[in-house]
PDB file of C-alpha atoms in Angstrom:
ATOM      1  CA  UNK A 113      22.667  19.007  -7.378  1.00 44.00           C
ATOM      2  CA  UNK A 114      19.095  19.895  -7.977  1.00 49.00           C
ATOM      3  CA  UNK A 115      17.533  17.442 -10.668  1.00 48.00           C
ATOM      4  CA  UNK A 116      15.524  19.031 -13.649  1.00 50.00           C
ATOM      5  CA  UNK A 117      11.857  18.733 -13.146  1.00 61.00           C
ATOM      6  CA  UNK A 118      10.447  17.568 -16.030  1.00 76.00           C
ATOM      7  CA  UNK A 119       6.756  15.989 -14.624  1.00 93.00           C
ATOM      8  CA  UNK A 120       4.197  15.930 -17.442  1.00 93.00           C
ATOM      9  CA  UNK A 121       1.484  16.192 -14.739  1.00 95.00           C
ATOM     10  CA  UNK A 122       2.616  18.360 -12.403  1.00 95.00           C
ATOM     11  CA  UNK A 123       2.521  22.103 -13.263  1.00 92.00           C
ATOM     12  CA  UNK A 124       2.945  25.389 -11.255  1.00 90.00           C
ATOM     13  CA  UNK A 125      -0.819  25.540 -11.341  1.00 91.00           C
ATOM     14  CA  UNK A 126      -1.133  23.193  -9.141  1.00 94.00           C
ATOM     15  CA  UNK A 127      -1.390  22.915  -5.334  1.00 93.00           C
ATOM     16  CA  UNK A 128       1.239  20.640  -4.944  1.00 95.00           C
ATOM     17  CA  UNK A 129       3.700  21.638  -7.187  1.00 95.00           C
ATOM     18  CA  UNK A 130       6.132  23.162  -4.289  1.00 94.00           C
ATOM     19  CA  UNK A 131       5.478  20.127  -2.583  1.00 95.00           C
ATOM     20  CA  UNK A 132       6.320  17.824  -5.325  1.00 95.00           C
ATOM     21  CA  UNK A 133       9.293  19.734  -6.765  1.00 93.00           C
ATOM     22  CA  UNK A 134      10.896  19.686  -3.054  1.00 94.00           C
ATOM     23  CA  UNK A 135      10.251  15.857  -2.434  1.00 94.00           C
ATOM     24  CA  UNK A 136      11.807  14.769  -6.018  1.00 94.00           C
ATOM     25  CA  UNK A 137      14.622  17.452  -6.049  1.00 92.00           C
ATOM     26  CA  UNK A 138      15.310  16.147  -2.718  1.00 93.00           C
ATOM     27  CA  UNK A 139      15.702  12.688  -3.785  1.00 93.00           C
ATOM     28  CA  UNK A 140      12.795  11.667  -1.078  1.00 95.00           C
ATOM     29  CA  UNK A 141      10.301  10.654  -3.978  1.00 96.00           C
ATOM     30  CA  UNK A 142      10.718   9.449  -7.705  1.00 94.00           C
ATOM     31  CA  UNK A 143       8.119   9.612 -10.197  1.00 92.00           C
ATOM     32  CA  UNK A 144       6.160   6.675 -11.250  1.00 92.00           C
ATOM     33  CA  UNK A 145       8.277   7.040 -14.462  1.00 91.00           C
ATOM     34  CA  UNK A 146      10.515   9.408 -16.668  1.00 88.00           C
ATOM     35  CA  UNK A 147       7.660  11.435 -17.227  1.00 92.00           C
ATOM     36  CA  UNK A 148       5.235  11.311 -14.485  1.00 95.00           C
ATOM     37  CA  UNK A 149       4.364  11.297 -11.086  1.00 96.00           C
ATOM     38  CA  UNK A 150       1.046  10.491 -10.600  1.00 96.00           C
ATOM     39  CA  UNK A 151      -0.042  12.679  -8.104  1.00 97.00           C
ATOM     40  CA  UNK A 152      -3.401  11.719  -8.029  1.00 97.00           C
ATOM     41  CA  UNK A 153      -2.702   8.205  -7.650  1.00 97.00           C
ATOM     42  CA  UNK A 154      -2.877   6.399  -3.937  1.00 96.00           C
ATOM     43  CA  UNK A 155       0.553   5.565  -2.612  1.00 96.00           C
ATOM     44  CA  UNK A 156       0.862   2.202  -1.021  1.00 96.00           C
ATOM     45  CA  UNK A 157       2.271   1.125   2.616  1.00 96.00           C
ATOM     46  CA  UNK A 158       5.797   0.144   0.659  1.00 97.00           C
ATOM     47  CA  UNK A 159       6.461   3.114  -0.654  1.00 96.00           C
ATOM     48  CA  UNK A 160       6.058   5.127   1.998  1.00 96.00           C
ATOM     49  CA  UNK A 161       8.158   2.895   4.104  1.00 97.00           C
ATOM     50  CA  UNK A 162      10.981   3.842   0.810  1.00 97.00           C
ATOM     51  CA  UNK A 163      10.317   7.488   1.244  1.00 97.00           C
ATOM     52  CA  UNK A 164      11.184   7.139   5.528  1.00 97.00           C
ATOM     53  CA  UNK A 165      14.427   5.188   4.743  1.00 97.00           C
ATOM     54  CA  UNK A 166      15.825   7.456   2.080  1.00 96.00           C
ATOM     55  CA  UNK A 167      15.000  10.236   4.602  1.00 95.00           C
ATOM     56  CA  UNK A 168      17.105   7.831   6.773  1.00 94.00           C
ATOM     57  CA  UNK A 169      20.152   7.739   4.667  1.00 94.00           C
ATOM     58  CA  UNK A 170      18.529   4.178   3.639  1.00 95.00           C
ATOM     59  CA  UNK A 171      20.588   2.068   6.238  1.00 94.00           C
ATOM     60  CA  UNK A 172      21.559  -1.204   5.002  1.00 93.00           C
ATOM     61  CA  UNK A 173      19.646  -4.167   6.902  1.00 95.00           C
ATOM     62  CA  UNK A 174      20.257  -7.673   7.333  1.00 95.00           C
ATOM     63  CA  UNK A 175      17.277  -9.591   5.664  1.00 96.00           C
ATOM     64  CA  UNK A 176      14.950 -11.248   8.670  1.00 95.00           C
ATOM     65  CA  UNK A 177      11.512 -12.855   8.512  1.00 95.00           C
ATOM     66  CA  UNK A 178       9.690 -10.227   9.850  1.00 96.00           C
ATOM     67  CA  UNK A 179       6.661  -9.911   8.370  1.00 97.00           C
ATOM     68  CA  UNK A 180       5.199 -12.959   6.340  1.00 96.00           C
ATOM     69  CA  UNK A 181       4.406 -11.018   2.930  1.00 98.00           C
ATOM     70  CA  UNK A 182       7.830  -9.682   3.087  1.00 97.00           C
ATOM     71  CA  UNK A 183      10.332 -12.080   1.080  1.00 96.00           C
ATOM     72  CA  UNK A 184      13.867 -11.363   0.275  1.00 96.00           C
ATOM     73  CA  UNK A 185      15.534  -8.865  -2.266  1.00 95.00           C
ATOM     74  CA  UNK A 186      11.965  -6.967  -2.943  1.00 97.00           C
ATOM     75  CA  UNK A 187      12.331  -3.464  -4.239  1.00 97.00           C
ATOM     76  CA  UNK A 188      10.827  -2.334  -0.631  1.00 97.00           C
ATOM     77  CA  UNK A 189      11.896  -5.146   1.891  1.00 97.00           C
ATOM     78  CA  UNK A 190      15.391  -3.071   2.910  1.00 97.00           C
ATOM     79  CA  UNK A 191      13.275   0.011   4.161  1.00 98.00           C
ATOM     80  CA  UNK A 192      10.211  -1.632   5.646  1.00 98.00           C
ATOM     81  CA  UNK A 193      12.343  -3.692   7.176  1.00 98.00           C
ATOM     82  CA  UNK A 194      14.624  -0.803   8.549  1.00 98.00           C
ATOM     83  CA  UNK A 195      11.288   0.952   9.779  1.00 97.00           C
ATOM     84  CA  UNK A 196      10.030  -1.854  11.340  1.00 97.00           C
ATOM     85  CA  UNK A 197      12.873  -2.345  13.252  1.00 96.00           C
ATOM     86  CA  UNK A 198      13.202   1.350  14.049  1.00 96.00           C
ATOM     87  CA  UNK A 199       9.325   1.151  15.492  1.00 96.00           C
ATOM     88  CA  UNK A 200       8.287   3.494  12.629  1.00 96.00           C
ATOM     89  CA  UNK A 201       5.644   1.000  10.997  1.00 95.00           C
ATOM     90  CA  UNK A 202       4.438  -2.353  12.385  1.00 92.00           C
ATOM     91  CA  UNK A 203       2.332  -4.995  10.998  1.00 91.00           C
ATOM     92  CA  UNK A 204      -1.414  -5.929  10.967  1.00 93.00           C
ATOM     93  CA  UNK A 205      -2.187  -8.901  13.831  1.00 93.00           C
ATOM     94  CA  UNK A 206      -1.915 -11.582  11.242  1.00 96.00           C
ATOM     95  CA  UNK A 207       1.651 -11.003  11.034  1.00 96.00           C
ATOM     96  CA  UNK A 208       1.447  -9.031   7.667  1.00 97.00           C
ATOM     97  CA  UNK A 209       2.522  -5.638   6.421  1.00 97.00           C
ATOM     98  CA  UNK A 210       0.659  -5.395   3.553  1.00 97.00           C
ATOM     99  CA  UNK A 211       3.009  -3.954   1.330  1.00 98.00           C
ATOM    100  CA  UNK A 212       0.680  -3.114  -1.707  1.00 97.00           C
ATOM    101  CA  UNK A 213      -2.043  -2.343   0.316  1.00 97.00           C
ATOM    102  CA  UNK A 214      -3.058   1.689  -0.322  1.00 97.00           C
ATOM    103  CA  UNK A 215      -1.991   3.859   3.028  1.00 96.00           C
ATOM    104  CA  UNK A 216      -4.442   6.157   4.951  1.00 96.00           C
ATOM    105  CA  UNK A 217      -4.420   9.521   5.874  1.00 96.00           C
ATOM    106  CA  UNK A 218      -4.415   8.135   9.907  1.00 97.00           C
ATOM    107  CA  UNK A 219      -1.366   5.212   9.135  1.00 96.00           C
ATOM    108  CA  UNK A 220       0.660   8.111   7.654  1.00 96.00           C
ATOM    109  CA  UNK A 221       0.121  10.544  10.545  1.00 97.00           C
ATOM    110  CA  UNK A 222       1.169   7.202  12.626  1.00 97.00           C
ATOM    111  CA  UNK A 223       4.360   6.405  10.601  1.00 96.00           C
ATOM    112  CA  UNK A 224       5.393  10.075  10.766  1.00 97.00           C
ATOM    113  CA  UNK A 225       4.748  10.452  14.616  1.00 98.00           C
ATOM    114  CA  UNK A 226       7.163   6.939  14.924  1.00 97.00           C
ATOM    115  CA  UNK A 227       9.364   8.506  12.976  1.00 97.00           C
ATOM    116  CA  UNK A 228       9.265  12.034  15.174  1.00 97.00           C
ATOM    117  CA  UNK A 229       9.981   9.802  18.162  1.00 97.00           C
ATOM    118  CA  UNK A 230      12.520   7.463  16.450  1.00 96.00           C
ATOM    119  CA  UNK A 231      14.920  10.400  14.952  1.00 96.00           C
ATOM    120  CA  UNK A 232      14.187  11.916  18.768  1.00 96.00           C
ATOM    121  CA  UNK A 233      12.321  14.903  17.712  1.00 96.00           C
ATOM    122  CA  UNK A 234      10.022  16.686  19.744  1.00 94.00           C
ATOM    123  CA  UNK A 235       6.510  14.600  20.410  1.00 96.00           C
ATOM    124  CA  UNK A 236       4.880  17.759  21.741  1.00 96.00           C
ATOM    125  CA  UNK A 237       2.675  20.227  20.066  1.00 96.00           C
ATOM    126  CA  UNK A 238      -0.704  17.762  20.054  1.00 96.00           C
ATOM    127  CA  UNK A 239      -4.208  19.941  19.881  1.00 97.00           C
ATOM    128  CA  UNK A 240      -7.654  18.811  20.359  1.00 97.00           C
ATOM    129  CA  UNK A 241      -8.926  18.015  16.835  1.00 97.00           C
ATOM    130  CA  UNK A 242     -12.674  17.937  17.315  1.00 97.00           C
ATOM    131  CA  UNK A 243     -13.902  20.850  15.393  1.00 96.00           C
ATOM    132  CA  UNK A 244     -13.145  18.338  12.504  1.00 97.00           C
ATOM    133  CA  UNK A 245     -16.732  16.938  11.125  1.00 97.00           C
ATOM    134  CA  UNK A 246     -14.810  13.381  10.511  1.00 98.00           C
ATOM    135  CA  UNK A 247     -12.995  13.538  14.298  1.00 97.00           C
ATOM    136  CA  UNK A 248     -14.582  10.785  15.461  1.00 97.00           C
ATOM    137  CA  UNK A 249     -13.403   8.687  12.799  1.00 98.00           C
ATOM    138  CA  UNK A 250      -9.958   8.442  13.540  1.00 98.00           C
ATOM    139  CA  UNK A 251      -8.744   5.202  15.117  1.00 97.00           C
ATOM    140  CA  UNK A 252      -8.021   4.663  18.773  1.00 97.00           C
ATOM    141  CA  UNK A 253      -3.965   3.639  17.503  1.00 96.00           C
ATOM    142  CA  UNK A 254      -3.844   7.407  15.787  1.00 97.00           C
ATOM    143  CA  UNK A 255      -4.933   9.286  18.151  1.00 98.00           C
ATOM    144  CA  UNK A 256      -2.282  10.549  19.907  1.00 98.00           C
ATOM    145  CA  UNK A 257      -0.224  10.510  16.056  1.00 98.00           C
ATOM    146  CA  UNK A 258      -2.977  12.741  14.593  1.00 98.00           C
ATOM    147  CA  UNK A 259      -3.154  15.073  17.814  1.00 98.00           C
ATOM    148  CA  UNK A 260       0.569  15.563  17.064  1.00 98.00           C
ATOM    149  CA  UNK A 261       0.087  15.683  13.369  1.00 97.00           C
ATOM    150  CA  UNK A 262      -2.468  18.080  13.063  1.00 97.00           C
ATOM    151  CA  UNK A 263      -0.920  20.406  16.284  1.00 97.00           C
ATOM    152  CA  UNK A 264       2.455  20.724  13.964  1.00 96.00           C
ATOM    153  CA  UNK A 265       0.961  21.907  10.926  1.00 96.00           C
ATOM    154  CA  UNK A 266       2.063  18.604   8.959  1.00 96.00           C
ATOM    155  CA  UNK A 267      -1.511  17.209   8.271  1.00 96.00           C
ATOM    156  CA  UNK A 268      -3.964  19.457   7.870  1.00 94.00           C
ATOM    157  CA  UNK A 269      -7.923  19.212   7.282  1.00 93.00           C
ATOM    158  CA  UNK A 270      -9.565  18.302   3.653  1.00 93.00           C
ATOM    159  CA  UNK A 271     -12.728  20.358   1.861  1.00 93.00           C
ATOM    160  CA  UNK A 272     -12.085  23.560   3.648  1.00 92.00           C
ATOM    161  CA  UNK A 273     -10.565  22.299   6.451  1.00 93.00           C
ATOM    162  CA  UNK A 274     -13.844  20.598   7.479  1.00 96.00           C
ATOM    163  CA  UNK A 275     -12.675  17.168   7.662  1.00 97.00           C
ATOM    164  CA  UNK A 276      -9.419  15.135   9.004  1.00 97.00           C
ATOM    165  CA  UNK A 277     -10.545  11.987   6.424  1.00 97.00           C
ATOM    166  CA  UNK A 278      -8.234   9.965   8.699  1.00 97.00           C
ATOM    167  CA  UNK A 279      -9.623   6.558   6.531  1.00 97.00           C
ATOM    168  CA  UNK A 280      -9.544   8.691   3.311  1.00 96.00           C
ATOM    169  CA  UNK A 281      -6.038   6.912   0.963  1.00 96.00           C
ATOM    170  CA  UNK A 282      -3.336   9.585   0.619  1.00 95.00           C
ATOM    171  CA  UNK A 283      -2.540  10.654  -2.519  1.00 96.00           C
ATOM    172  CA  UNK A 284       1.535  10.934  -4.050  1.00 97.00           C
ATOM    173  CA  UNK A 285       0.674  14.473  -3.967  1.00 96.00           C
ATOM    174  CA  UNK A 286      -0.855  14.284   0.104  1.00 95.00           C
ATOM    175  CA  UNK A 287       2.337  12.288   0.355  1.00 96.00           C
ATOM    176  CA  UNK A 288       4.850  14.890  -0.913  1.00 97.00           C
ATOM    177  CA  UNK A 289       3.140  17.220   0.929  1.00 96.00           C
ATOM    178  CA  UNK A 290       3.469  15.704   4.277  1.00 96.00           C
ATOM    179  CA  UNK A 291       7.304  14.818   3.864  1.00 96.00           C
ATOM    180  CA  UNK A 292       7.822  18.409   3.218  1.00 96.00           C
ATOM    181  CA  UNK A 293       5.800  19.856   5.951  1.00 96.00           C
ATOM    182  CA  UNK A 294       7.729  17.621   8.207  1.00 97.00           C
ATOM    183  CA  UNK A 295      10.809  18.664   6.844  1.00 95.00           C
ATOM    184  CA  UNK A 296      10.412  22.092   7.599  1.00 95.00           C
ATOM    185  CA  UNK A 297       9.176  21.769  11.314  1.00 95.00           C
ATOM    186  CA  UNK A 298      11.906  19.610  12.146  1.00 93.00           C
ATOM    187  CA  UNK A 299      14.617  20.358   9.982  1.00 82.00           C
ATOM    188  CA  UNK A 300      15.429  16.893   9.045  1.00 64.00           C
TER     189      UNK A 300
END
């Protein structure tokens, strides 16, 4: 059953408003309230672990000390738990997640291409993305993600398609977008 879309600041003016109409009718993302969802506003690590495990059914999991700043019976700790145990996301070295901290453009191209490989989708498709200005910029751990990413159409270039901004904090909106690019290429 499709859900009325009632988003003060979201309207069919806007870029995203497909993308954002798809992801909430779709149950994948919720506003930040009745109202509105934010779609300028920077999504954090958490919540796009909670948008992977409802696209995951949003298994059940047993509660372990996985990551240190991950305590018990948190609004997130069921799906970044479930994603970290599906190799989807993994910590930082000091054996954090960083569940508030705001996700980049690069760590969401990562967390999709773990989630390609978990669900056993196809991992081919990378291009060279050099004729980006910014190509440089992305991390030795995205690579290979953002090859993939970019190659399949599910992340694509910023300011006229001049720059990857692989550091650059994705939006709800970015967010929305990329869950529903992803959806279509691999029929999830």
């Amino acid at each position: 059953v499709e859900q009325p879309f009632l988003f003060t600041d979201v309207s069919g003016a806007d870029w995203f408003y497909d993308e954002v109409q798809y992801a909430y009718a779709n149950g994948i993302m919720t506003g930040k309230d009745a109202d509105t969802f934010a779609p300028y506003e920077s999504l954090a690590r958490a919540q796009f672990a909670v948008i992977l495990h409802r696209m995951n059914d949003e298994p059940e999991v047993a509660y372990a000390d996985t990551f240190r700043d991950v305590g018990k019976d948190i609004w997130y700790t069921d799906a970044i738990l479930w994603a970290a145990d599906a190799d989807v996301v993994t910590g930082y070295s000091n054996g954090n997640f960083g569940p508030a901290d705001k996700i980049n453009r690069e760590q969401m191209a990562t967390m999709m291409y773990r989630y390609a490989e978990y669900k056993g989708y196809s991992l081919e498709g990378g291009v060279d993305y050099s004729q980006y200005e910014d190509a440089a910029n992305v991390s030795d751990f995205a690579q290979e993600a953002m090859s993939w990413a970019v190659g399949n159409g599910i992340i694509t270039g910023k300011y006229g398609e001049t720059q990857l901004d692989p550091q650059g904090e994705a939006s709800r909106a970015e967010s929305a977008t990329i869950i529903m690019r992803f959806i279509e290429t691999f029929g999830e």
